[in-house]
Short mmCIF file of C-alpha atoms in Angstrom, two decimals:
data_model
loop_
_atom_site.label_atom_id
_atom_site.label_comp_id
_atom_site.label_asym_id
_atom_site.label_seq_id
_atom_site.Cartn_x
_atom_site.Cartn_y
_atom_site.Cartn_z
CA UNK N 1 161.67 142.84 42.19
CA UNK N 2 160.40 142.87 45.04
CA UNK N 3 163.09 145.02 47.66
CA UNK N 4 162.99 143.94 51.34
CA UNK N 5 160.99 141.76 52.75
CA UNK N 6 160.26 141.05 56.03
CA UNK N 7 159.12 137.77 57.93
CA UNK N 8 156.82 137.39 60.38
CA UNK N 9 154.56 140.88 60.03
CA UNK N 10 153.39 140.58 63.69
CA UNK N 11 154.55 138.24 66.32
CA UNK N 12 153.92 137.84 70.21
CA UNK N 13 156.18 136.27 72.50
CA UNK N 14 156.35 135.37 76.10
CA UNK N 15 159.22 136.33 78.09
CA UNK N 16 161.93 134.12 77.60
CA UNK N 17 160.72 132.87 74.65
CA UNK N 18 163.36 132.97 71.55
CA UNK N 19 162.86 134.11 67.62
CA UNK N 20 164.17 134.68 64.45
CA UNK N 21 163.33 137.74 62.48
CA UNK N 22 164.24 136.90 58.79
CA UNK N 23 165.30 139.90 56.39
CA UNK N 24 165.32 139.45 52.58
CA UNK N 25 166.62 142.07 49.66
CA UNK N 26 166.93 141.11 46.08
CA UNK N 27 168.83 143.83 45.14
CA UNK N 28 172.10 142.96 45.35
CA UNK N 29 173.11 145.24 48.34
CA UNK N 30 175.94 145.36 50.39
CA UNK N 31 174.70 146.94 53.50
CA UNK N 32 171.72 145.82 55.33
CA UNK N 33 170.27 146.78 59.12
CA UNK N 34 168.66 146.13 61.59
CA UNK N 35 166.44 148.92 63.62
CA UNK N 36 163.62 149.08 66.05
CA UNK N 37 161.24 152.18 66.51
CA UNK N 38 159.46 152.80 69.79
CA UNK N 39 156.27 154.83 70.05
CA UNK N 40 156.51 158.06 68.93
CA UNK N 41 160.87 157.95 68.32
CA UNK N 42 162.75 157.66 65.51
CA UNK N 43 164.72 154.35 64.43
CA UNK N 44 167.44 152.89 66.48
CA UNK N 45 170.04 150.83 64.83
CA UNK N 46 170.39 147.35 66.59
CA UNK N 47 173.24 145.75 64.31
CA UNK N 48 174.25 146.09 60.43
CA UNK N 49 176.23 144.38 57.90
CA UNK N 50 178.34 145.45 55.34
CA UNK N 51 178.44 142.08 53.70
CA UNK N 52 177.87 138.69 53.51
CA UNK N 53 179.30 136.91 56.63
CA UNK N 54 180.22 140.02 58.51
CA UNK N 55 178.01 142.26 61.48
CA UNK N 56 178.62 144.79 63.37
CA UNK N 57 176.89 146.35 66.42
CA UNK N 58 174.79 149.50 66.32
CA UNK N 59 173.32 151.46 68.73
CA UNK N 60 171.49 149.10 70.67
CA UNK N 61 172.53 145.86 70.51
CA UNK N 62 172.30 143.80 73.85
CA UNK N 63 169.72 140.83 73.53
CA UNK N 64 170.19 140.80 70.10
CA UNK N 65 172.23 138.46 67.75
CA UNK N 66 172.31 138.60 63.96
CA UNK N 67 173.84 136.91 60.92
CA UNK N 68 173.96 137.16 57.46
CA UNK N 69 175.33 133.60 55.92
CA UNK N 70 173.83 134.33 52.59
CA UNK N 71 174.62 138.36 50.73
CA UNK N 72 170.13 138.59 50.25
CA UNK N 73 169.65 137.45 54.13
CA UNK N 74 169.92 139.40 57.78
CA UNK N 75 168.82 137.55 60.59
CA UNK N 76 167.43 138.90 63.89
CA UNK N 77 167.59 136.65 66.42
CA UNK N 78 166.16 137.26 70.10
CA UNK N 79 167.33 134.55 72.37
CA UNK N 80 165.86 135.69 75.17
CA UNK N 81 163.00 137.44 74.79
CA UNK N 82 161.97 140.92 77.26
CA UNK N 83 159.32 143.07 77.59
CA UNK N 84 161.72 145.74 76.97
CA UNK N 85 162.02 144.43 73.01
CA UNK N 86 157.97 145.24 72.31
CA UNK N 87 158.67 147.73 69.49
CA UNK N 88 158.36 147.88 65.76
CA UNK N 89 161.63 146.07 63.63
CA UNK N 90 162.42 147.10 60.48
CA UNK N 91 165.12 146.06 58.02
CA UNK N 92 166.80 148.26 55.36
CA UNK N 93 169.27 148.08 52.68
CA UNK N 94 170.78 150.91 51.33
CA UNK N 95 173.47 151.17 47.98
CA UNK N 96 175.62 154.21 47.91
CA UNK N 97 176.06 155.12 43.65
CA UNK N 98 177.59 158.49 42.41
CA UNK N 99 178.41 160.32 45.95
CA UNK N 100 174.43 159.49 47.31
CA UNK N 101 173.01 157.10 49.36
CA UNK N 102 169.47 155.47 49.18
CA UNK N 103 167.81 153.04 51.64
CA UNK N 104 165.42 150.60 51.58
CA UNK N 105 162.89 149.92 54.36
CA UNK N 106 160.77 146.45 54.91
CA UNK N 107 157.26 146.80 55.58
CA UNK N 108 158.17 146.35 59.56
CA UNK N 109 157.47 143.43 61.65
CA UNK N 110 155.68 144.42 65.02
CA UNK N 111 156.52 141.98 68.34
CA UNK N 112 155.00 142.35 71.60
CA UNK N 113 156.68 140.48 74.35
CA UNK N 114 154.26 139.54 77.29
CA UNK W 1 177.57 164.76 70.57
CA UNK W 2 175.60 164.25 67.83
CA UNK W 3 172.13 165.67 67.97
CA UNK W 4 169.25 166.78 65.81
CA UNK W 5 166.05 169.34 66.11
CA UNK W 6 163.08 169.30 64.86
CA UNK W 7 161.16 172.16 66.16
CA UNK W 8 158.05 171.54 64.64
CA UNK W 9 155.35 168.49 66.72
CA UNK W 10 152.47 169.42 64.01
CA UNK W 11 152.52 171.13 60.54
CA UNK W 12 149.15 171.99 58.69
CA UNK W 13 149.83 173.25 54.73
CA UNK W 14 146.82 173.71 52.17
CA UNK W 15 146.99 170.90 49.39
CA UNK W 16 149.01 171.94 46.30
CA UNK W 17 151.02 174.62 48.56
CA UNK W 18 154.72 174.15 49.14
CA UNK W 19 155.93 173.67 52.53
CA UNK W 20 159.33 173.82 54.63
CA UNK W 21 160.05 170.98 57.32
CA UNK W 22 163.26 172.42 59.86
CA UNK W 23 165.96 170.50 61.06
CA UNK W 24 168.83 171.50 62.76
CA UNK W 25 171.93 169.79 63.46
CA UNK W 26 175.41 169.52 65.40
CA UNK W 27 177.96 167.61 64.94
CA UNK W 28 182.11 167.85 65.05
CA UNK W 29 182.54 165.76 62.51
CA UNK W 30 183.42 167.20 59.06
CA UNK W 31 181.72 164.45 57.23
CA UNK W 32 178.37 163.43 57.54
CA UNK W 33 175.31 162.31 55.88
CA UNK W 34 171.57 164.04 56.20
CA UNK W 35 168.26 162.31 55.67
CA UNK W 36 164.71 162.31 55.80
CA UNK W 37 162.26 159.66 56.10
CA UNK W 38 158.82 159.91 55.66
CA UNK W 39 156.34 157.64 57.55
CA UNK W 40 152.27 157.03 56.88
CA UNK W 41 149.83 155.95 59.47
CA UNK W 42 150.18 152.98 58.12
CA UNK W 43 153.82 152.21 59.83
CA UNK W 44 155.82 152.13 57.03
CA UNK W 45 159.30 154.17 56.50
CA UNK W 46 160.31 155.51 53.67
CA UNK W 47 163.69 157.03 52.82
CA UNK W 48 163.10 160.33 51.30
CA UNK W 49 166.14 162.11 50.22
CA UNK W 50 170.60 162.03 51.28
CA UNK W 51 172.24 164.95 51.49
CA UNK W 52 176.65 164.62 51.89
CA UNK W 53 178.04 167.17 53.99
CA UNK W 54 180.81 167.60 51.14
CA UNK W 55 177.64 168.01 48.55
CA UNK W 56 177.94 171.61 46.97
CA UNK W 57 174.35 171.66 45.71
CA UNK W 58 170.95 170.58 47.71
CA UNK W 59 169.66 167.36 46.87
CA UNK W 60 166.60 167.15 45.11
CA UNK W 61 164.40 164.10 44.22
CA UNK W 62 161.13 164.65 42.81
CA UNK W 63 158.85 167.04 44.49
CA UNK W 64 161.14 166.70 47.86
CA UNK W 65 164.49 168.76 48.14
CA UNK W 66 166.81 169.45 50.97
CA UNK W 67 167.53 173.08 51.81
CA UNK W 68 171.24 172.31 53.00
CA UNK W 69 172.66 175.32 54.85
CA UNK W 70 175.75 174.10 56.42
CA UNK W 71 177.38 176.90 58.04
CA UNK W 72 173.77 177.75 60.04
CA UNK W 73 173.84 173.43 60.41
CA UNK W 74 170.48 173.22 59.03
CA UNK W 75 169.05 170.41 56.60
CA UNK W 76 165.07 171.65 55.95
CA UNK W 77 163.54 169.45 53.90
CA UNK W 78 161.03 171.27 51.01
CA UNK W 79 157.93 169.30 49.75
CA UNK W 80 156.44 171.52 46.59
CA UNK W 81 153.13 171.45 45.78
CA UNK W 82 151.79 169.37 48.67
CA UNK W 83 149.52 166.41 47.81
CA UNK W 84 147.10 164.76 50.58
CA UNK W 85 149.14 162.08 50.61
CA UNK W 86 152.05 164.10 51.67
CA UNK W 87 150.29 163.61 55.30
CA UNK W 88 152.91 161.45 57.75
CA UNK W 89 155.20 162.15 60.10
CA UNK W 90 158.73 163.56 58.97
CA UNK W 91 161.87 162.53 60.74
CA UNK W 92 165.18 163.90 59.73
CA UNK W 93 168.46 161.89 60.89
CA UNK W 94 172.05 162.43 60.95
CA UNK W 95 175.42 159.72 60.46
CA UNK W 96 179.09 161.00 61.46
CA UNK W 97 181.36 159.92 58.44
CA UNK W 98 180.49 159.15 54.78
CA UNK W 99 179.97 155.73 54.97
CA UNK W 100 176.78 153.48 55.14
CA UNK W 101 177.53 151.86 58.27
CA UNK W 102 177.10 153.37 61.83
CA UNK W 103 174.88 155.14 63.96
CA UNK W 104 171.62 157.42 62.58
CA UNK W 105 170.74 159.76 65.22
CA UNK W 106 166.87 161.01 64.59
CA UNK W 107 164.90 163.75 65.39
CA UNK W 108 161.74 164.16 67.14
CA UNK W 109 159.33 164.35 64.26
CA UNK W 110 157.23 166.79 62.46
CA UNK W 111 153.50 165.26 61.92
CA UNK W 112 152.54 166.91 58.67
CA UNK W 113 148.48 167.22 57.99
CA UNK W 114 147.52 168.40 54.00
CA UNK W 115 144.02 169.67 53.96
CA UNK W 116 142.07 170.13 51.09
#
């Protein structure tokens, strides 16, 4: 079992440049997401899903497109790649049993845009 | 709007020693959910503890419970018996509604140091 996984762990881009950040969870969840964390801030959701071939914008979403063709996948795709997007990206599931909710974080995938 | 406090940059507590992280929050909404995520040097997030705004007792998991005291709108989050690897930074967040989906508005952080 081995929860979320994220792919690549640290990428650099030029601006302009595109890429796909590729989300995996074995567990069986419904929900996934999509957030980034800038230096010393808390997440920010970019998009979620509730479900296998359905997304829906978060908080900040522009320059961002996602997808989730298969219920274990979330894509995060940049098309257009800023300097703006440097952050930290981290996918989460999260499975709501008996009233409670618990998440589950990837590792995080760092991208600096040059 | 939405918002959450932390009031607390740093934190120092002596290993083995409980300690109380604040958060304050406001909202209009009715329902909501309360959380806190823990995060190591190392970068990683980790989900800590949910508490449901409807929830009549405080949510507990492990050595981590939330001190839920809705009508003062404070969520404090209570590590006993501190451990040196307790040391992160703490962020409590906030959702409107009961659902999984939407917006999780965060705090500032508390940066909590364990000494020996």
């Amino acid at each position: 079992n081995a929860g979320v996984t994220q792919t690549p762990k640290f990428r650099v881009l030029k601006t302009g440049q595109s890429m796909t950040l590729l989300c995996a969870q074995d567990m069986n969840h419904e929900y996934m997401y999509w957030y980034r964390q800038d230096p010393g801030m808390g997440l920010r959701l970019i998009h979620y899903s509730v479900g296998e071939g359905t997304t829906a914008k978060g908080e900040v979403p522009d320059g961002y497109n996602v997808s989730r063709l298969k219920k274990q996948n979330f894509l995060l795709g940049l098309e257009s790649a800023a300097p703006s997007q440097t952050s930290v990206y981290f996918c989460a599931s999260s499975l709501m049993a008996s009233g409670k909710e618990t998440q589950y974080f990837g590792p995080g995938t760092r991208l600096l845009v040059l | 709007a939405q918002k959450i406090t932390q009031t607390q940059p740093g934190m120092f507590v002596q290993e083995k020693e409980a300690v109380t992280l604040d958060c304050t929050y406001d909202t209009s909404d009715p329902s909501y959910g309360l959380f806190w995520y823990k995060q190591p040097s190392s970068g990683e997030m980790i989900f800590l503890i949910y508490q449901g705004s409807y929830d009549q007792q405080n949510a507990t998991e492990g050595r981590y419970s939330l001190n839920f005291q809705k009508a003062r709108k404070s969520a404090n989050l209570v590590i006993s018996a501190s451990q040196l690897g307790d040391s992160a930074m703490y962020f409590c967040a906030m959702r409107e509604g009961l659902g999984q989906g939407g917006k999780l508005i965060f705090g500032q952080g508390t940066e909590l140091s364990v000494k020996p």
